[in-house]
XYZ file of C-alpha atoms in Angstrom:
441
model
C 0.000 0.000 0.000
C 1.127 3.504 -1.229
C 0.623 6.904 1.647
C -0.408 9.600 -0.747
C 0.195 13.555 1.063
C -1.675 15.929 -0.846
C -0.797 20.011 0.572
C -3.307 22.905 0.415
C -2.233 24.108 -3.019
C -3.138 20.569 -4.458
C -7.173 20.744 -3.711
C -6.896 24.116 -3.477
C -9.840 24.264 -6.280
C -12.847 22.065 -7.134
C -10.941 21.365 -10.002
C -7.244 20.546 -8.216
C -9.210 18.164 -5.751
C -10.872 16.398 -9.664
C -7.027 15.867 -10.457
C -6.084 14.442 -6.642
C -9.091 12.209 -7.242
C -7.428 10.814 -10.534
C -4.008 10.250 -9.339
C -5.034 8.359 -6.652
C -7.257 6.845 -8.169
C -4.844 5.274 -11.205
C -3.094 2.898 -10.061
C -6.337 0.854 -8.482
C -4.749 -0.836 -5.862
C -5.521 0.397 -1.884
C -4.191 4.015 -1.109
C -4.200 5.294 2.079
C -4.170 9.234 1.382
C -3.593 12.342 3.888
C -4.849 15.427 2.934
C -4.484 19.143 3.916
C -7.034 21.953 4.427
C -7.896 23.845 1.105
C -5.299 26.925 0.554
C -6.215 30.060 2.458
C -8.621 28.199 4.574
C -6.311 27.070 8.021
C -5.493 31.606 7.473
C -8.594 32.276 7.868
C -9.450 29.944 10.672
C -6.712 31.201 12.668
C -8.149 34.802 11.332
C -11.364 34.199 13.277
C -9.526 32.783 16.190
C -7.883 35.841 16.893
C -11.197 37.954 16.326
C -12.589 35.487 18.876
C -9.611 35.788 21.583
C -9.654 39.673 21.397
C -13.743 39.411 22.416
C -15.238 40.438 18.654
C -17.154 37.654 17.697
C -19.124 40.236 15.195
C -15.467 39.879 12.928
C -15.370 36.532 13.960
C -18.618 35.603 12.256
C -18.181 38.287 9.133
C -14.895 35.551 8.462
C -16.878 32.499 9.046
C -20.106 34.163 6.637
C -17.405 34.696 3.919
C -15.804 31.697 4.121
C -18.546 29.530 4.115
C -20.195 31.275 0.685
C -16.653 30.288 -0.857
C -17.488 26.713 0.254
C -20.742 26.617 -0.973
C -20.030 27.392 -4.176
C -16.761 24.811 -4.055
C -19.914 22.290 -3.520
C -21.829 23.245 -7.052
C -18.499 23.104 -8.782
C -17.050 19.438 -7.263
C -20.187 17.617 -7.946
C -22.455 16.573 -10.476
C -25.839 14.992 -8.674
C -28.357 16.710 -6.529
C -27.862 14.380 -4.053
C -24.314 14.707 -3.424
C -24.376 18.676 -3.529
C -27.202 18.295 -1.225
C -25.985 15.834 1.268
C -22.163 17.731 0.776
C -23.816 21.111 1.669
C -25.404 20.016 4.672
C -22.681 18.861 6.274
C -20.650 22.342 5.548
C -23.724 23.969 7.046
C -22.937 21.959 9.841
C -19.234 22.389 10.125
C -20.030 26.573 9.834
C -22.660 25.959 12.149
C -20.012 24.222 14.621
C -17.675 26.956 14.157
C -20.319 29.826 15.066
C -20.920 28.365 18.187
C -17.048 29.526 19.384
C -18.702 32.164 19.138
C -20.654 32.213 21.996
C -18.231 31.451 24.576
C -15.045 31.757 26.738
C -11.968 30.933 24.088
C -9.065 29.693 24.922
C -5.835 27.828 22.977
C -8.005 24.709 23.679
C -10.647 26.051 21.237
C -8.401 27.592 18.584
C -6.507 24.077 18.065
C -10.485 22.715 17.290
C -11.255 25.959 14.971
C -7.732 25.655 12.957
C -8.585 21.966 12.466
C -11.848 21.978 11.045
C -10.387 22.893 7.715
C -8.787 19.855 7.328
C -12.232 17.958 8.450
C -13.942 19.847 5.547
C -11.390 19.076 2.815
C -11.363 15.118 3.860
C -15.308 15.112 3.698
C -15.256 16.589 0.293
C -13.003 15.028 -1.260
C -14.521 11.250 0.223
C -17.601 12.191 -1.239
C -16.935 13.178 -4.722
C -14.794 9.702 -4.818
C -18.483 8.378 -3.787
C -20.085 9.889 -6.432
C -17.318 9.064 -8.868
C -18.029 4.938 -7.919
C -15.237 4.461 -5.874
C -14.821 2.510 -2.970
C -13.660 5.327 -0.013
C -13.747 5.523 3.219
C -12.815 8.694 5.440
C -10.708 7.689 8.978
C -10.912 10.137 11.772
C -7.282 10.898 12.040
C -8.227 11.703 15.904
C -9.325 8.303 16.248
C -5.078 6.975 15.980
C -3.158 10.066 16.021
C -1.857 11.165 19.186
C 1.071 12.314 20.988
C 2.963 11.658 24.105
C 3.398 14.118 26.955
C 6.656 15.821 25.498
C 4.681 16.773 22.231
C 6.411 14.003 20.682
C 4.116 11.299 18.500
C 3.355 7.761 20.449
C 4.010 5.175 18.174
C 3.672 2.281 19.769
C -0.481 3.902 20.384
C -0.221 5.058 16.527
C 0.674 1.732 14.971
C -1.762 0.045 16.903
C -4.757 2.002 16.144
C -4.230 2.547 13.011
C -3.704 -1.107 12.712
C -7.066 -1.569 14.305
C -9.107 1.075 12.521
C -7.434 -0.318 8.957
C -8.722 -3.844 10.363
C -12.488 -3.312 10.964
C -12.109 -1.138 7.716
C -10.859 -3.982 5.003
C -11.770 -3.810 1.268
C -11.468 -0.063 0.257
C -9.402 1.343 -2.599
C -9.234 4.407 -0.799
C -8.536 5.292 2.630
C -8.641 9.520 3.565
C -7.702 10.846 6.563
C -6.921 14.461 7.908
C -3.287 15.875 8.060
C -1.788 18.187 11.079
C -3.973 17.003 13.608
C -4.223 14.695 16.483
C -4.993 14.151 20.168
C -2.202 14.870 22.889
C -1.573 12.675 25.848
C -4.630 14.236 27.427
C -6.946 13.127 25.205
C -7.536 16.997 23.560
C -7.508 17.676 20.587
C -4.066 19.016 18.804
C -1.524 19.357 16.106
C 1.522 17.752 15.063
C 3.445 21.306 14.584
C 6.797 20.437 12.624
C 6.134 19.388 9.438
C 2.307 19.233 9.829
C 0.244 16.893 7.451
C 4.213 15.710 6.031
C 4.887 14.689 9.416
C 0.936 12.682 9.273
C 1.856 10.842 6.549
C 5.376 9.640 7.432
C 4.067 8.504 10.640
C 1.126 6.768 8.569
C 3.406 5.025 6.449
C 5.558 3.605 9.113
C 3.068 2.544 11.309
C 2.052 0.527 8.110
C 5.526 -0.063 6.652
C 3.971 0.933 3.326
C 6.269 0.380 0.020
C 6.356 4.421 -0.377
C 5.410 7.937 0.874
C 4.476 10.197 -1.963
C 4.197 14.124 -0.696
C 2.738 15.286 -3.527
C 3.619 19.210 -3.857
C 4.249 22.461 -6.141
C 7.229 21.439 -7.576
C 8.875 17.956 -9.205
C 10.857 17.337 -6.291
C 13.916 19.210 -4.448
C 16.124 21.132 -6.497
C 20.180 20.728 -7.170
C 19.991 24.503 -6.177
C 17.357 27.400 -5.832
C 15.278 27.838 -9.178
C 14.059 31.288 -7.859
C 17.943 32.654 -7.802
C 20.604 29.922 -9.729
C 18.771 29.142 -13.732
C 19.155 25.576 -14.818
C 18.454 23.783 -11.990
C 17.518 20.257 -12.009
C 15.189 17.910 -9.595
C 17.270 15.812 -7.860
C 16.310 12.263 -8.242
C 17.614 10.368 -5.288
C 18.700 11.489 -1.723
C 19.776 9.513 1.260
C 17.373 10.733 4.578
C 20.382 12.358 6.123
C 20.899 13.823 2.633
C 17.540 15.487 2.395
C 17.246 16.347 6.584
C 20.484 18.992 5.666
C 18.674 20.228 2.426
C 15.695 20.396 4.399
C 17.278 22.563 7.611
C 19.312 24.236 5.850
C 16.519 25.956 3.528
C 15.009 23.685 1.097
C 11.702 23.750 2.696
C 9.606 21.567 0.489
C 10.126 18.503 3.379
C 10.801 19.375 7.506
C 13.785 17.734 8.811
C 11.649 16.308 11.379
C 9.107 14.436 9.399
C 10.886 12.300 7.308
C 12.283 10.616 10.703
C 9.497 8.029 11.123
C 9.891 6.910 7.496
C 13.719 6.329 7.544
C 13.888 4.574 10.669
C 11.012 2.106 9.298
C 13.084 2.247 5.848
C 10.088 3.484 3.999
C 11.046 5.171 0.660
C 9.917 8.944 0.797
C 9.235 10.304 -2.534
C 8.538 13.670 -3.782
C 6.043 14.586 -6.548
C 4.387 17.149 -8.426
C 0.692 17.839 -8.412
C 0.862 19.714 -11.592
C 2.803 17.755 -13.444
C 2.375 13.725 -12.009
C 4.514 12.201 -15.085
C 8.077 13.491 -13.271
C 9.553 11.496 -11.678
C 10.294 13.462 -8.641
C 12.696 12.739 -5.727
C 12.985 9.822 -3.851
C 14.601 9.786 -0.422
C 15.739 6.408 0.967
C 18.487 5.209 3.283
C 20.382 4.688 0.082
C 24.114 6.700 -0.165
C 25.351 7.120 -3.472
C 29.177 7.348 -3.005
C 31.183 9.978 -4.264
C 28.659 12.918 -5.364
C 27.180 15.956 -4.296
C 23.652 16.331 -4.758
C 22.279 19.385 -3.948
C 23.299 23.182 -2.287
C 20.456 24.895 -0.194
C 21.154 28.851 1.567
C 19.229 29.631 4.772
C 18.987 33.533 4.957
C 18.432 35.590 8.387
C 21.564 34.458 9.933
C 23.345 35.899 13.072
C 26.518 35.374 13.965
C 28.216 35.650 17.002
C 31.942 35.781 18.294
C 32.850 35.256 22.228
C 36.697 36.398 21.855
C 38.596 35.468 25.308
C 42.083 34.732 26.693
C 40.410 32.644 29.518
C 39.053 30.150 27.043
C 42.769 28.978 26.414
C 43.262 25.795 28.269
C 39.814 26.737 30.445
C 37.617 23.766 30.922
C 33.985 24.208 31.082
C 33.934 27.494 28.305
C 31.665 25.990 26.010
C 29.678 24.934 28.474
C 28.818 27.792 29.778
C 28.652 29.441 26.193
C 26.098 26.793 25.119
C 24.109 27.053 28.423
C 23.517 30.770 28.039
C 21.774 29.688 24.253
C 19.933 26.693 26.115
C 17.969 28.808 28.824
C 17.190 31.573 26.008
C 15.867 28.730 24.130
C 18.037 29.726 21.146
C 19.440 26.894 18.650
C 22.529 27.089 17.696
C 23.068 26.479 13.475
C 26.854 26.645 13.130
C 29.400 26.955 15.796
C 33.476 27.265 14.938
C 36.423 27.187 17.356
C 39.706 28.591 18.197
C 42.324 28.632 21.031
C 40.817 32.032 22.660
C 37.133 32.297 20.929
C 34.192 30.632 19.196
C 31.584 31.809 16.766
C 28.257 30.292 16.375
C 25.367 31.466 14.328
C 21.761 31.854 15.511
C 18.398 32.251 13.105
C 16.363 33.572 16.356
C 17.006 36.879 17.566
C 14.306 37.457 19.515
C 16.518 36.951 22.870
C 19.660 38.387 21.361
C 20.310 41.413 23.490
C 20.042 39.426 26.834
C 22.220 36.494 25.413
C 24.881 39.238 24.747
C 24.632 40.613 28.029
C 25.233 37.142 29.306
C 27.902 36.228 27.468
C 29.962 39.927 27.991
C 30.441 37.948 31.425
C 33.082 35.467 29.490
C 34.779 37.271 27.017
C 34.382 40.283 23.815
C 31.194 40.040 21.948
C 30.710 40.670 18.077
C 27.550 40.584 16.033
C 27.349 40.569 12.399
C 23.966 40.604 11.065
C 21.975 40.046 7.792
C 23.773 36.574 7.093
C 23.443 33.646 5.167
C 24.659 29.713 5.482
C 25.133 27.900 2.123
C 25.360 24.324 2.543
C 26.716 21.926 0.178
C 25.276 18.510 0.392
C 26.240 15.204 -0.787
C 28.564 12.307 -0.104
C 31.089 14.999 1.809
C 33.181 12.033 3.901
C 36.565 13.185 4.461
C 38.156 10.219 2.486
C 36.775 11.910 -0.461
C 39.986 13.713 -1.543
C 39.320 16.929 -3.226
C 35.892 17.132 -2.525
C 36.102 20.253 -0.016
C 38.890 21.806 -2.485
C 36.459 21.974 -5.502
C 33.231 23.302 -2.874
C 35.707 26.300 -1.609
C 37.357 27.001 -5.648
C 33.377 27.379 -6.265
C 33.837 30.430 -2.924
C 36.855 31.978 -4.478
C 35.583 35.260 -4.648
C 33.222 35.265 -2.251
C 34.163 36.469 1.435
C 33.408 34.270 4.414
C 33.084 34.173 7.705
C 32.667 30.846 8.685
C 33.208 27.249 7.360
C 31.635 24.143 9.003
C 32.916 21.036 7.464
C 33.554 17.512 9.515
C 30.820 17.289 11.800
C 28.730 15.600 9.173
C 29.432 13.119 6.482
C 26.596 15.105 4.421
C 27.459 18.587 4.213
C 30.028 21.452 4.194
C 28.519 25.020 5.130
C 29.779 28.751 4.732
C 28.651 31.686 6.256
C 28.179 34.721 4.213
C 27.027 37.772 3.542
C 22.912 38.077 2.275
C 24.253 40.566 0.034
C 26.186 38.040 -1.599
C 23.995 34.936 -1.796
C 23.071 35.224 -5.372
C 26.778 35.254 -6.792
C 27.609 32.006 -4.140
C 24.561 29.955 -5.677
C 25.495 31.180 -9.359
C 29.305 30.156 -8.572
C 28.284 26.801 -7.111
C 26.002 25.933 -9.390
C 28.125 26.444 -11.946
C 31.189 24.589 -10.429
C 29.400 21.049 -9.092
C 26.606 20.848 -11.460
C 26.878 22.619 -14.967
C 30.297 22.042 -15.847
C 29.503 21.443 -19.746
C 28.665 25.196 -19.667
């Protein structure tokens, strides 16, 4: 069995969720699918859970009025019988109904994570329905009903893999199984989200709890790039990436999957593979616990960097520095991206700022403090072992003329990363680009 992700851009349209419904659709065989909330809608929910915490539930409802006339006519777009618009309408009368009546009462985060959830509910129902009408066998599965975390926020999948197990169970003989993405229960029974990587992080979790032959997150784009199409032209989809591969791509800027959600998949060994909703004949990216020796893959640049030098003579020799460097980022809550060493200083960089003055005041306490602003990492990815010889010379001939302030290369297999200037992000891409991947030109 094949987990299908489908994001908010993908039945984002009466039409989009048509084209969902024949890619899942082709193959025949079972399909367990996780889908997202229609673009625009989870905005809007939150947009009437903030009228609703500052006490205005006339904006409140003016958001839910306007949202449900979008839905409604969604309905006479999707679906060709009477009977299905009718019986599809009434239940989005319902959900509206159910969402006016937050209206009425104290609100609290408790509430919101119901509101902001609902849109996921509706898309599900929809999309179920028009598969009904279409003659196929489907069958929507409260995600609530199996999807829960544990009391550090963390999924429970020991209680995931056996509820899902038993829901699939008393559920046997479908070609299509639907369920919502983002949301779950907590340890407390409430209702709640899955926050890093959101309906991504539902599928991988779905497909290892089932050890399905793939995860397809089907998406924007055919798959992640050797280098940002927006800056660097030419790029190409890469085709194949090892987990730890695509988890640096992935931190380090290439947003298309979270770091974090691909972790249930890899350590089940379940293929992850990246698709495009537009066009479903490329072939994408897969990413497997396969290493392909001897190449670099891909370069991503994370932008809004920080970086920051402790400069002291007591460091030399002085046990306990770092640790009292890395504490002061720990109870300000502040992860650390790069860090660098010497005998009397280290720099690290930062992409949250929000604490930055009182981790500076803390730090004056050990040594001189520099900031340098407006930064950027660039990491390199591929097979980067240090046995490759020449690897790391041709990634910093690609740098020649650009000036850095900080290299990070050894504490991963995967990646080498420089620090740079924002200013000069677009000639490091070009440069790199140019070096690793288009050397014809």
């Amino acid at each position: 069995m094949k987990v299908m992700k489908f994001g908010g851009t993908s039945v984002g349209s009466p039409e989009r969720m048509k084209g969902v419904a024949q890619l899942i659709t082709k193959s025949g065989e079972p399909t367990f699918v996780v889908l997202s909330a229609m673009s625009g809608t989870t905005n809007s929910l939150v947009e009437i859970s903030d009228y609703l915490y500052k006490k205005n539930p006339e904006g409140a409802q003016e958001v839910i009025n306007q949202l449900e006339l979008k839905y409604m006519g969604h309905v006479d777009k999707l679906y060709s019988t009477d009977a299905m618009k009718k019986t599809t309408g009434e239940f989005i009368k319902k959900e509206f109904e159910y969402l006016r009546s937050f209206t009425k009462d104290t609100f609290t985060s408790f509430e919101e994570k119901i509101v902001v959830a609902q849109g996921e509910v509706i898309s599900t129902n929809m999309v179920v329905n028009y598969l009904k009408e279409q003659g196929i066998k489907a069958v929507l599965l409260d995600a609530l009903s199996f999807m829960r975390t544990d009391k550090n926020s963390e999924p429970d999948m020991p209680y995931i893999k056996e509820n899902i197990t038993r829901v699939m169970k008393a559920n046997q003989g479908y070609q299509i199984y639907i369920t919502q993405g983002f949301v779950c229960r907590n340890a407390y029974d409430e209702v709640d989200n899955l926050q890093r990587g959101g309906s991504d992080y539902t599928a991988s979790l779905i497909g290892a709890a089932l050890m399905s032959d793939e995860i397809q997150i089907w998406t924007d784009i055919d798959g992640m790039h050797n280098n940002d199409p927006r800056i660097v032209e030419k790029t190409d989809a890469v085709h194949q990436l090892n987990f730890e591969e695509a988890a640096e791509l992935a931190y380090f800027g290439a947003k298309i999957l979270h770091p974090t959600c691909v972790q249930p998949a890899k350590y089940a060994g379940v293929p992850v593979r990246i698709k495009n909703t537009m066009d479903p004949d490329a072939e994408g990216t897969v990413v497997d616990n396969v290493l392909v020796r001897g190449k670099i893959k891909a370069v991503a640049a994370k932008d809004n960097i920080t970086a920051i030098k402790i400069k002291s003579s007591r460091m030399l020799l002085a046990t306990g520095f770092l640790r009292k460097v890395f504490e002061i980022f720990e109870t300000y809550n502040t992860p650390i991206d790069m860090i660098t060493t010497s005998e009397v200083g280290v720099s690290v960089t930062i992409d949250k700022t929000s604490n930055l003055t009182k981790i500076m005041d803390e730090l004056k306490k050990y040594g001189t403090v520099t900031v340098d602003s407006d930064m950027c990492i660039i990491c390199v990815v591929g097979d980067l072992d240090w046995s490759n010889v020449g690897f790391e010379t041709l990634v910093t001939d690609a740098m020649a003329n650009i000036p850095v302030r900080m290299i990070s290369y050894g504490g991963s297999n995967y990646n080498i990363s420089f620090l740079i200037r924002e200013n000069d992000k677009k000639q490091a891409l070009q440069n790199l680009s140019a070096k690793l991947f288009n050397k014809e030109d």
